[in-house]
Every structure is written in structure tokens, then in C-alpha cells.
mmCIF file of C-alpha atoms in Angstrom:
data_model
loop_
_atom_site.group_PDB
_atom_site.id
_atom_site.type_symbol
_atom_site.label_atom_id
_atom_site.label_comp_id
_atom_site.label_asym_id
_atom_site.label_seq_id
_atom_site.Cartn_x
_atom_site.Cartn_y
_atom_site.Cartn_z
ATOM 1 C CA MET O 147 -0.018 -0.091 -0.126
ATOM 2 C CA ARG O 148 2.876 2.383 0.879
ATOM 3 C CA THR O 149 4.418 2.008 -2.894
ATOM 4 C CA LEU O 150 0.935 2.683 -4.124
ATOM 5 C CA PHE O 151 0.511 5.747 -2.104
ATOM 6 C CA HIS O 152 4.093 6.854 -3.179
ATOM 7 C CA LYS O 153 3.254 6.469 -6.858
ATOM 8 C CA THR O 154 0.138 8.330 -6.512
ATOM 9 C CA ASN O 155 2.041 11.247 -4.651
ATOM 10 C CA GLN O 156 4.426 11.118 -7.814
ATOM 11 C CA THR O 157 1.642 11.470 -10.008
ATOM 12 C CA LEU O 158 -0.107 14.010 -8.387
ATOM 13 C CA SER O 159 3.242 16.041 -7.882
ATOM 14 C CA ALA O 160 3.837 15.723 -11.752
ATOM 15 C CA PHE O 161 0.145 16.700 -12.197
ATOM 16 C CA CYS O 162 0.886 19.842 -10.164
ATOM 17 C CA GLY O 163 3.781 21.077 -12.227
ATOM 18 C CA TRP O 164 1.485 20.775 -15.325
ATOM 19 C CA LEU O 165 -0.955 22.875 -13.471
ATOM 20 C CA MET O 166 1.810 25.333 -12.683
ATOM 21 C CA LEU O 167 2.516 25.738 -16.487
ATOM 22 C CA ILE O 168 -1.211 25.916 -17.237
ATOM 23 C CA MET O 169 -1.461 28.703 -14.365
ATOM 24 C CA MET O 170 1.468 30.657 -16.057
ATOM 25 C CA LEU O 171 0.141 30.373 -19.508
ATOM 26 C CA LEU O 172 -3.196 31.837 -18.146
ATOM 27 C CA LEU O 173 -1.597 34.672 -16.710
ATOM 28 C CA VAL O 174 0.516 35.443 -19.579
ATOM 29 C CA VAL O 175 -2.452 35.398 -22.109
ATOM 30 C CA ASP O 176 -4.332 37.630 -19.507
ATOM 31 C CA ILE O 177 -1.439 40.191 -19.524
ATOM 32 C CA VAL O 178 -0.852 40.122 -23.390
ATOM 33 C CA SER O 179 -4.783 40.282 -24.069
ATOM 34 C CA ARG O 180 -5.080 43.189 -21.769
ATOM 35 C CA THR O 181 -1.874 44.933 -23.317
ATOM 36 C CA PHE O 182 -3.805 45.050 -26.489
ATOM 37 C CA HIS O 183 -6.795 46.283 -24.867
ATOM 38 C CA GLN O 184 -8.523 42.789 -25.651
ATOM 39 C CA PRO O 185 -9.008 41.287 -22.271
ATOM 40 C CA ILE O 186 -10.338 37.965 -22.006
ATOM 41 C CA TYR O 187 -12.270 37.852 -18.957
ATOM 42 C CA GLY O 188 -11.889 35.169 -16.284
ATOM 43 C CA LEU O 189 -8.380 34.244 -17.005
ATOM 44 C CA ALA O 190 -6.839 35.868 -13.835
ATOM 45 C CA GLU O 191 -9.472 34.185 -11.677
ATOM 46 C CA GLY O 192 -8.990 30.761 -13.395
ATOM 47 C CA SER O 193 -5.180 31.085 -12.614
ATOM 48 C CA VAL O 194 -6.229 31.551 -8.847
ATOM 49 C CA PHE O 195 -8.284 28.396 -8.961
ATOM 50 C CA VAL O 196 -5.493 26.586 -10.594
ATOM 51 C CA MET O 197 -3.106 27.486 -8.270
ATOM 52 C CA MET O 198 -5.451 26.431 -5.221
ATOM 53 C CA ILE O 199 -5.678 23.061 -6.826
ATOM 54 C CA THR O 200 -1.857 22.857 -7.340
ATOM 55 C CA ILE O 201 -1.320 23.751 -3.483
ATOM 56 C CA TYR O 202 -3.669 20.973 -1.942
ATOM 57 C CA LEU O 203 -2.771 18.339 -4.280
ATOM 58 C CA GLY O 204 0.885 19.012 -3.586
ATOM 59 C CA MET O 205 0.908 19.037 0.058
ATOM 60 C CA ALA O 206 1.197 14.974 0.459
ATOM 61 C CA ARG O 207 4.302 14.906 -1.706
ATOM 62 C CA CYS O 208 5.813 17.665 0.329
ATOM 63 C CA GLU O 209 5.031 15.784 3.734
ATOM 64 C CA GLU O 210 6.363 12.653 2.278
ATOM 65 C CA ASN O 211 9.719 14.194 1.638
ATOM 66 C CA ARG O 212 9.533 16.250 4.962
ATOM 67 C CA GLU O 213 9.688 19.438 2.832
ATOM 68 C CA HIS O 214 7.144 21.268 4.876
ATOM 69 C CA VAL O 215 8.533 24.204 7.355
ATOM 70 C CA ARG O 216 9.287 22.706 10.568
ATOM 71 C CA LEU O 217 10.969 24.536 13.810
ATOM 72 C CA GLU O 218 13.449 21.591 14.671
ATOM 73 C CA LEU O 219 15.928 23.930 16.332
ATOM 74 C CA GLY O 220 15.184 22.802 19.946
ATOM 75 C CA LEU O 221 14.486 18.918 18.846
ATOM 76 C CA ASP O 222 17.904 18.638 17.260
ATOM 77 C CA ALA O 223 19.411 19.506 20.316
ATOM 78 C CA LEU O 224 17.904 16.811 22.201
ATOM 79 C CA PRO O 225 18.805 13.005 22.498
ATOM 80 C CA SER O 226 16.768 10.502 20.528
ATOM 81 C CA ARG O 227 15.065 8.820 23.484
ATOM 82 C CA VAL O 228 14.114 12.260 24.763
ATOM 83 C CA ARG O 229 13.090 13.736 21.464
ATOM 84 C CA ARG O 230 10.650 10.946 20.618
ATOM 85 C CA PRO O 231 7.951 11.903 22.952
ATOM 86 C CA PHE O 232 8.113 15.275 21.778
ATOM 87 C CA GLU O 233 7.718 14.240 18.266
ATOM 88 C CA SER O 234 4.668 12.064 19.263
ATOM 89 C CA GLY O 235 3.141 15.172 20.872
ATOM 90 C CA VAL O 236 3.677 17.263 17.736
ATOM 91 C CA PHE O 237 2.168 14.442 15.542
ATOM 92 C CA GLY O 238 -0.902 14.488 17.837
ATOM 93 C CA ILE O 239 -1.324 18.433 17.331
ATOM 94 C CA GLU O 240 -0.539 18.215 13.407
ATOM 95 C CA LEU O 241 -3.117 15.104 13.250
ATOM 96 C CA LEU O 242 -6.003 17.119 15.423
ATOM 97 C CA THR O 243 -5.541 20.245 13.125
ATOM 98 C CA ILE O 244 -5.722 18.421 10.009
ATOM 99 C CA LEU O 245 -8.735 16.266 11.089
ATOM 100 C CA ILE O 246 -10.313 19.572 11.989
ATOM 101 C CA PHE O 247 -9.415 21.452 8.881
ATOM 102 C CA LEU O 248 -10.485 18.412 6.641
ATOM 103 C CA TYR O 249 -14.058 18.356 8.571
ATOM 104 C CA ALA O 250 -14.591 22.207 7.795
ATOM 105 C CA VAL O 251 -13.361 21.688 4.286
ATOM 106 C CA VAL O 252 -15.860 18.715 3.621
ATOM 107 C CA LEU O 253 -18.631 20.539 5.124
ATOM 108 C CA ASP O 254 -17.781 23.707 3.005
ATOM 109 C CA PHE O 255 -17.626 21.515 -0.062
ATOM 110 C CA LEU O 256 -21.042 19.868 0.517
ATOM 111 C CA LYS O 257 -22.503 23.450 1.029
ATOM 112 C CA ALA O 258 -20.953 24.456 -1.947
ATOM 113 C CA TYR O 259 -22.096 21.445 -4.013
ATOM 114 C CA GLN O 260 -25.781 21.370 -2.685
ATOM 115 C CA THR O 261 -26.176 25.141 -3.047
ATOM 116 C CA GLY O 262 -24.408 25.669 -6.546
ATOM 117 C CA GLU O 263 -22.284 28.267 -4.771
ATOM 118 C CA SER O 264 -20.384 30.162 -7.169
ATOM 119 C CA VAL O 265 -18.167 33.436 -7.519
ATOM 120 C CA LEU O 266 -18.173 36.295 -10.003
ATOM 121 C CA GLY O 267 -15.144 36.877 -11.546
ATOM 122 C CA GLY O 268 -15.266 39.801 -13.760
ATOM 123 C CA THR O 269 -18.135 38.835 -16.004
ATOM 124 C CA MET O 270 -17.766 35.202 -15.717
ATOM 125 C CA GLU O 271 -19.397 33.124 -13.117
ATOM 126 C CA PHE O 272 -17.258 30.364 -11.572
ATOM 127 C CA SER O 273 -18.798 27.181 -9.718
ATOM 128 C CA LEU O 274 -16.838 26.472 -6.509
ATOM 129 C CA TRP O 275 -17.306 22.869 -5.837
ATOM 130 C CA PRO O 276 -15.154 21.708 -8.653
ATOM 131 C CA ILE O 277 -12.339 23.526 -6.740
ATOM 132 C CA LYS O 278 -13.292 22.368 -3.506
ATOM 133 C CA VAL O 279 -13.292 18.847 -4.058
ATOM 134 C CA PHE O 280 -9.571 19.045 -4.991
ATOM 135 C CA THR O 281 -9.151 20.869 -1.651
ATOM 136 C CA VAL O 282 -10.709 17.705 -0.003
ATOM 137 C CA ILE O 283 -8.912 15.086 -2.242
ATOM 138 C CA GLY O 284 -5.483 17.062 -1.314
ATOM 139 C CA LEU O 285 -6.134 16.991 2.458
ATOM 140 C CA VAL O 286 -7.164 13.357 2.465
ATOM 141 C CA PHE O 287 -3.946 12.501 0.617
ATOM 142 C CA TYR O 288 -2.054 14.661 3.036
ATOM 143 C CA LEU O 289 -3.557 13.153 6.286
ATOM 144 C CA VAL O 290 -2.633 9.637 4.991
ATOM 145 C CA GLU O 291 0.717 10.660 4.301
ATOM 146 C CA LEU O 292 1.164 12.265 7.814
ATOM 147 C CA VAL O 293 -0.160 9.205 9.364
ATOM 148 C CA PHE O 294 2.102 6.856 7.280
ATOM 149 C CA LYS O 295 5.252 8.957 7.932
ATOM 150 C CA ASN O 296 4.626 9.069 11.693
ATOM 151 C CA VAL O 297 3.824 5.369 12.232
ATOM 152 C CA GLN O 298 6.853 4.668 10.192
ATOM 153 C CA GLY O 299 8.920 7.183 12.255
ATOM 154 C CA MET O 300 7.758 5.533 15.462
ATOM 155 C CA GLN O 301 8.833 2.333 14.245
ATOM 156 C CA GLY O 302 12.302 3.216 13.268
ATOM 157 C CA PRO O 303 15.054 5.948 14.286
ATOM 158 C CA SER O 304 13.815 9.510 15.328
ATOM 159 C CA ARG O 305 12.739 11.523 12.241
ATOM 160 C CA THR O 306 15.013 14.232 12.796
ATOM 161 C CA ASP O 307 17.946 11.412 13.116
ATOM 162 C CA GLN O 308 17.993 10.839 9.311
ATOM 163 C CA GLU O 309 17.884 13.307 6.317
ATOM 164 C CA VAL O 310 15.205 12.551 3.840
ATOM 165 C CA PHE O 311 16.274 13.565 0.225
#
């Protein structure tokens, strides 16, 4: 299962790279069209939605590689046997935070889907539920990766004892 999840994270990460290219193309076309006084409405707003999808779908891969910002200055100074209880406490806080956030995002997605929630971007109306479903998917993958990493860390050496590349 771990290998399947790793491959899925790689695929989502590659997809995020392509989404970044699409986001940049949307912005370039928007700027060029505005330069020639022929704006194409909705491109800037569309690029914001693409950026949101990119952020949430890329979170699990960042956690897999331990590329999130962490404050480890104090933990690095502690011996391994003392460090492990602190890491378990941090994991508990991370897990609780993500579960609360995921619960709120799922409720927000369901509300947007049921009510047909949309926003007006320029002269175009954008439905929000397709964006919010990617937020839910990204957070679920992040949550699973967080649990995988911490269970793996509890079974082996302390997570700050080894570098992850």
C-alpha cells in the first residue's frame, strides 16, 4: 500500500507541475490580451483556482519528503530517547489540526455542491465545488501521508535522526 501511495503522490506532484504551467500560460495570455486592450475575462480568476488545486494536491508529496517548514532547532539539540515523546506530541497536534481542517473543508464542499455556490470573476461566474473537491482530495492524501510518516517514524529511528532526500 505504501508503494501505491508513493506512486500516487508522484503522479499528483507531476500533475501539479503541469498545472503550474497552465497557471503561467493563463496569466501570460491575460497580460498580453490586456496590453492590446482585448481582455479575456476570467483568466486571472481561473489561474487563482488552478493555484489552489496545485497547493492542495502537492501537500502530501511535500510531507512525504519532509519539505514542509518545521521548527526543529530545539528538537535537534535533544537526544533521541528524549526527542521521541516531543515528536509524538507534535504529531498529535498535527493530526488534530488536519482532522479539524478536513472536517471544515468537507462541510464547505458539501454546502457549495448542494447550493451551487459560485463567484463572479469579472463578467464570468465560476462554480466553486469543483475547486473544493480538489481541496478535500489533497487534504485526505496529506492526512494519510502524515499518518504513514509518523507510524514509520515510531517504528524506526527518530525522524530528525535521518535526512530525507
